[in-house]
XYZ file of C-alpha atoms in Angstrom:
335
model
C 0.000 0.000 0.000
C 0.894 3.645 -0.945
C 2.961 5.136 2.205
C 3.079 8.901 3.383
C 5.469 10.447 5.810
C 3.555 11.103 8.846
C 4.706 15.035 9.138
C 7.905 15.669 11.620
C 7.167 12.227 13.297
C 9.184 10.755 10.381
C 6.638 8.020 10.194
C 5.510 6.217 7.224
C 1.868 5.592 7.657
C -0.498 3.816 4.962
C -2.519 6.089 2.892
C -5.622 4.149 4.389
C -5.647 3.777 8.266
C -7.654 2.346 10.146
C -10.456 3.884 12.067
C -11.336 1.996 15.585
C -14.503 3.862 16.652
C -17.389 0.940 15.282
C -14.866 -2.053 16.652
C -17.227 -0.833 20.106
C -19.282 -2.943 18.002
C -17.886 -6.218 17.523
C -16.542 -9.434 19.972
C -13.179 -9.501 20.457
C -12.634 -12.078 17.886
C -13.720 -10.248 14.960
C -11.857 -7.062 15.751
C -8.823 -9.458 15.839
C -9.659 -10.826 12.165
C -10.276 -7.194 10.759
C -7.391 -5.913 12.192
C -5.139 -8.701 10.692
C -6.856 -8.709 7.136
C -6.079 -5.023 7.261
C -2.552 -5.879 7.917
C -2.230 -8.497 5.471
C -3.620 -5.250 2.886
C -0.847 -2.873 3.970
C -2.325 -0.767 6.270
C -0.179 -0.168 9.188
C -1.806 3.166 10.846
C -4.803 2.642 13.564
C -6.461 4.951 15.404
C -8.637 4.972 18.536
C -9.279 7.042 21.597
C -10.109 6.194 25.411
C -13.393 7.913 24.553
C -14.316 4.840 22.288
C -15.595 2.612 25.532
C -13.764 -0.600 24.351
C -12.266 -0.101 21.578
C -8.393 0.359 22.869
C -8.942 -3.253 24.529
C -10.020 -4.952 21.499
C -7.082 -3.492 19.577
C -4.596 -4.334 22.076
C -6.058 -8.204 21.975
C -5.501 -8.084 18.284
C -1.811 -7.000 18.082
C -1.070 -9.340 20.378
C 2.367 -10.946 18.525
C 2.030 -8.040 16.181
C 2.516 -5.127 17.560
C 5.580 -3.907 15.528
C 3.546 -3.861 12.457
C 0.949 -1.137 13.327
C 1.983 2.721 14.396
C -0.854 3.223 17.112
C -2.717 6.474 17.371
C -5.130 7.305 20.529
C -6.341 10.292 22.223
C -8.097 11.399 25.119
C -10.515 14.264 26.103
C -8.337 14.913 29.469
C -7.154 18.756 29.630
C -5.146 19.090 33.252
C -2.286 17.010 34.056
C -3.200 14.745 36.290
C -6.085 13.455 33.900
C -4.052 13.220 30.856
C -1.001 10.806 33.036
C -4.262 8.815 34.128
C -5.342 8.423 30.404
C -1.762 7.507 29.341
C -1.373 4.764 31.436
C -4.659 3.412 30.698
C -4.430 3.687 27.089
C -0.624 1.572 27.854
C -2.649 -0.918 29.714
C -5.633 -1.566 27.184
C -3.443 -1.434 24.422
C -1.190 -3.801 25.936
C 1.699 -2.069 24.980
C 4.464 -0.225 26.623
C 4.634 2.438 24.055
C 1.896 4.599 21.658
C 3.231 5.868 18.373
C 0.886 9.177 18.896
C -1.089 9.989 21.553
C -3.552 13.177 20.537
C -5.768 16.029 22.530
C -9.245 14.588 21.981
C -11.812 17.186 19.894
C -10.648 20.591 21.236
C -12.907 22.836 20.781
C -12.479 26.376 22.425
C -9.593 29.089 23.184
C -10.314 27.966 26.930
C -9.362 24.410 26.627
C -6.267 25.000 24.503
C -5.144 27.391 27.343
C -5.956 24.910 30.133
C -4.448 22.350 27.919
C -1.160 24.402 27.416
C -1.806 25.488 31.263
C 1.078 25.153 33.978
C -1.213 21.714 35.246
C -2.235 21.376 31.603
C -2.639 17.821 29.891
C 0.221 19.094 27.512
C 3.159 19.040 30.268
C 1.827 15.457 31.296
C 2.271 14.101 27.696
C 5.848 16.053 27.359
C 6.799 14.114 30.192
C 5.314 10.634 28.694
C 7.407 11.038 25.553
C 10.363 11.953 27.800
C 9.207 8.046 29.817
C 9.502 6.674 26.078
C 6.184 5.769 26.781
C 4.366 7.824 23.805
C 6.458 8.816 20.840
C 4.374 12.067 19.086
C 1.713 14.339 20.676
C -0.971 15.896 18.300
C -4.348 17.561 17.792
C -7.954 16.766 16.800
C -10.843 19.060 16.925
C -14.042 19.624 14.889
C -13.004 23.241 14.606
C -11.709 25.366 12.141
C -10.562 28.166 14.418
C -9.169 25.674 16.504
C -7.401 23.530 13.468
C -5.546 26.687 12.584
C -4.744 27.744 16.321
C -3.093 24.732 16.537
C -0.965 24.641 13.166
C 0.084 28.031 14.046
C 1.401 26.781 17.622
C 4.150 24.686 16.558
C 3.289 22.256 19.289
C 2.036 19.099 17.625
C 3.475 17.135 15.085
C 0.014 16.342 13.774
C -3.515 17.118 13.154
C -6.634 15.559 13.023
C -9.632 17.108 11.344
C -13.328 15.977 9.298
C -12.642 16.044 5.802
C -14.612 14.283 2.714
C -16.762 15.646 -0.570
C -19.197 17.516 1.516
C -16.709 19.027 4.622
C -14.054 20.647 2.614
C -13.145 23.734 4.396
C -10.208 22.499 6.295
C -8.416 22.593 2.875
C -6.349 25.544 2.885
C -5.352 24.691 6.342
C -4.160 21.603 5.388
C -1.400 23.002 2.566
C -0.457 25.142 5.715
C -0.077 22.209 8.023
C 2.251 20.537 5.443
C 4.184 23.462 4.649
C 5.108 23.331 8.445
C 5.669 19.556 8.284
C 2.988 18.702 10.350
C 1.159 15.393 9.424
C -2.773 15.687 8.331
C -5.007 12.744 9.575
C -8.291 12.886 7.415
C -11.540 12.103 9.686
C -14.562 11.163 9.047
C -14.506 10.505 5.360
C -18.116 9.252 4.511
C -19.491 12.251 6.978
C -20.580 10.268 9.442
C -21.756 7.036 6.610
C -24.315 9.907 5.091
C -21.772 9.087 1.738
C -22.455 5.472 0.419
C -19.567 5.838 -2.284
C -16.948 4.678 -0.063
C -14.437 4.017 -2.882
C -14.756 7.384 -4.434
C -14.991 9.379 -1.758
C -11.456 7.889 -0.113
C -10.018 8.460 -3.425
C -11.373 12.132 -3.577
C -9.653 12.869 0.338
C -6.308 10.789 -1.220
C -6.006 12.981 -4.119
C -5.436 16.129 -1.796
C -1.375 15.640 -1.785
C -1.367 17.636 1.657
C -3.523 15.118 3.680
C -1.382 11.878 4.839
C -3.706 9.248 5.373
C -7.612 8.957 5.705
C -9.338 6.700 9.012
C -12.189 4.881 7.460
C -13.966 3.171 10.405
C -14.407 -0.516 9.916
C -16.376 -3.306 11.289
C -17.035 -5.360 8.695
C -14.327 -7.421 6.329
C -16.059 -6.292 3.734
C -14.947 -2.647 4.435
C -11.462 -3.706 5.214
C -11.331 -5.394 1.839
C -13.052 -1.952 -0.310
C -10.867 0.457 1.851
C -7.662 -1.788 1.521
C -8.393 -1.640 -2.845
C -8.162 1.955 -2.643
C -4.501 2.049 -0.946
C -3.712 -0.549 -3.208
C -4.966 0.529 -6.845
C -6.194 4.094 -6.510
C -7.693 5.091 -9.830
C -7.629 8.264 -11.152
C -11.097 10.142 -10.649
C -12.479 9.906 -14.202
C -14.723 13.389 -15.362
C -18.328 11.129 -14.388
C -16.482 10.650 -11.158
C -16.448 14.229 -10.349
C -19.503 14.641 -11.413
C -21.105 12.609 -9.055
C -18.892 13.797 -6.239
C -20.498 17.475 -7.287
C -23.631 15.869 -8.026
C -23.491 13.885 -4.165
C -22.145 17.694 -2.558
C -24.978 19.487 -4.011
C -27.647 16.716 -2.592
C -26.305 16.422 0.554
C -25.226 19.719 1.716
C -28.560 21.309 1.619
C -28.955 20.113 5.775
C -25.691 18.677 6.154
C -23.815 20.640 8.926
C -19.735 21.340 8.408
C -18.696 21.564 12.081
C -17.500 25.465 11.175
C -19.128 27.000 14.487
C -20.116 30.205 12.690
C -23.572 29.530 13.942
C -22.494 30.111 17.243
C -22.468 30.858 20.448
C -25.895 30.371 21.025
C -27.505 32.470 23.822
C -29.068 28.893 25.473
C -25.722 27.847 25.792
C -26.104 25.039 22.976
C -22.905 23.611 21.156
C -24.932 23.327 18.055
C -22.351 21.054 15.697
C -22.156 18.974 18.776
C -25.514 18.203 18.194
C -25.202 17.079 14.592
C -22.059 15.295 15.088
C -23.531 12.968 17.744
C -27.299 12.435 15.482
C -25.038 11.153 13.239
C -23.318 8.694 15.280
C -26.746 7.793 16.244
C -28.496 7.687 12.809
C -25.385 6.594 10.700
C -22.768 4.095 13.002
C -25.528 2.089 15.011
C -23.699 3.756 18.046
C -27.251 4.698 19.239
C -26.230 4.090 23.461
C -23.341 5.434 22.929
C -24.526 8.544 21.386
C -27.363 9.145 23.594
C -25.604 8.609 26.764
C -23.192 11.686 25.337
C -25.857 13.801 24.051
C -27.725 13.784 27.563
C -24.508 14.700 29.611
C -24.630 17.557 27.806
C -24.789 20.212 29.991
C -27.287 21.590 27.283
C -28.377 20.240 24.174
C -31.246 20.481 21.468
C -34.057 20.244 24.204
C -32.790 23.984 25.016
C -33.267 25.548 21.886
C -35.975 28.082 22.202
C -36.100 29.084 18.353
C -34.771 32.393 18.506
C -32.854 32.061 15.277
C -29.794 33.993 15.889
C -27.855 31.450 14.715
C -29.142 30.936 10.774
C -28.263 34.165 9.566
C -23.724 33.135 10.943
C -24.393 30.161 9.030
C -22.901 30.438 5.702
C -24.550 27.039 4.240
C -27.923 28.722 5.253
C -28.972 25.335 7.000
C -32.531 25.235 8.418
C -30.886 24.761 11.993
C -33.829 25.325 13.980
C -35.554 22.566 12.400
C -32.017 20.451 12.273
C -32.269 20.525 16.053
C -35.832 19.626 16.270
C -34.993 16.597 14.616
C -31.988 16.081 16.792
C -34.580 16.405 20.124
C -36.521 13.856 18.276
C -34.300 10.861 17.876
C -31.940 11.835 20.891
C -33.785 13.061 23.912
């Protein structure tokens, strides 16, 4: 499989990783099988996060006797230090390993938690001192957020981002040719939005085309997946002129009420992270993550139940989405 250096980590990861949030899915047994199939196709590049209830466990049972193979990505949502050298030394123990390739900041989303983050008893000093331990090699950054993407290319602290990109969610792109310019590695997320895109194939070719973005995370649960994903690593096609246009065609269709995670919608007076909202309907509607999902969406300190209508935010949006309605809907199959 095609290979791209992983930014200033020097790693060569596949084109095509592979994305461990719907093994929470599957027994133990089958995670092991994908995980190996995926390794007999020349992926070597997995990524999971101690968010993902068990899916750092299954992953460590299936590298068992394989471990040098596969660079190992996880994350965590911890911002102070203490948390953070908690989640470390869990992630060590479910991945049964003594050392992670790249151990990330967990969706980011505001100036506040990058400060605490990069805080005196920030998360950041705890996983400075890890890869001091040898016990993580690379620290880097994922967030939903474009202010937040660019924040942290323009720190110089992370030697990679991670960041929802496919045909409809496009507007990390510039940001990306920025990230490589400052040799920091771009890890492609969510590349079928959330499963709304059923042209798997085309639309992992579309993300590998972009020569700035290092490798895509296609989640996978199913050989069948492994085996389509693997194909495009293996014998990417050039998009052919009817390719592109049915990735316009499939852009146009969609993004009438798909939401791109830009936050220009916000804040909200009730307090509502409104892409938050979205991003979890779709793990409910679209990754048959529905517990999951829900259990998340009602921790929420608020959520859609809070709306009250008052429509400040369609006028910031700049996809004019129908968000009022968009969060009725959420309410509906969440709450």
């Amino acid at each position: 499989m095609e290979k791209r250096v992983l930014g200033k980590t020097r790693l060569e990861v596949s084109v095509v990783g592979f994305g461990g949030i719907p093994l929470q899915r599957v027994d133990r047994d089958t995670a092991r099988e994908l995980i190996h199939r995926a390794s007999d196709l020349g992926m070597n590049f997995i990524d999971t996060a101690r968010g993902y209830t068990v899916s750092e466990e299954l992953i460590g049972h299936a590298l068992k006797g394989c471990r040098e193979k596969w660079i190992i990505a996880t994350k965590s949502t911890a911002r102070t230090y203490a948390s953070m050298k908690s989640d470390v030394e869990i992630s060590l123990r479910n991945l049964q390993t003594d050392y992670i390739d790249l151990y990330q900041f967990h969706l980011v989303k505001t100036h506040e938690q990058f400060d605490e983050i990069m805080g005196e008893d920030g998360a950041y000093r705890a996983l400075q001192e890890a890869q001091k331990e040898g016990k993580i090699g690379h620290i880097g950054f994922t967030t939903h957020d474009l202010g937040m993407l660019e924040k942290a290319i323009d720190s110089g602290y992370f030697s990679t981002v991670q960041f929802p990109y496919n045909i409809i969610e496009n507007q990390g792109e510039k940001l990306f040719e920025k990230a490589k310019a400052a040799h920091i590695g771009v890890i492609a997320m969510k590349p079928l939005a959330g499963g709304a895109i059923e042209e798997g194939s085309l639309a992992l070719r579309y993300i590998l085309e972009n020569p700035h973005v290092t490798t895509v995370i296609p989640g996978m649960d199913h050989i069948k997946q492994v085996e389509e994903n693997g194909a495009v690593g293996n014998e990417r096609l050039k998009i052919t002129d009817v390719e592109r246009e049915k990735i316009q065609k499939i852009a146009r269709e969609l993004g009438e009420n798909f939401c791109r995670r830009c936050g220009y919608c916000g804040p909200c007076p009730q307090g509502v992270d409104i892409p938050t909202q979205f991003i979890l309907e779709g793990y409910y509607l679209r990754y048959e993550l529905q517990d999951w999902a829900r259990e998340r969406y009602v921790a929420l300190a608020k959520n859609a139940k809070d709306c009250v209508q008052c429509g400040i935010c369609e006028p910031k949006c700049p996809y004019h989405l129908p968000i009022r309605k968009m969060l009725e809907r959420v309410k509906e199959n969440l709450s």
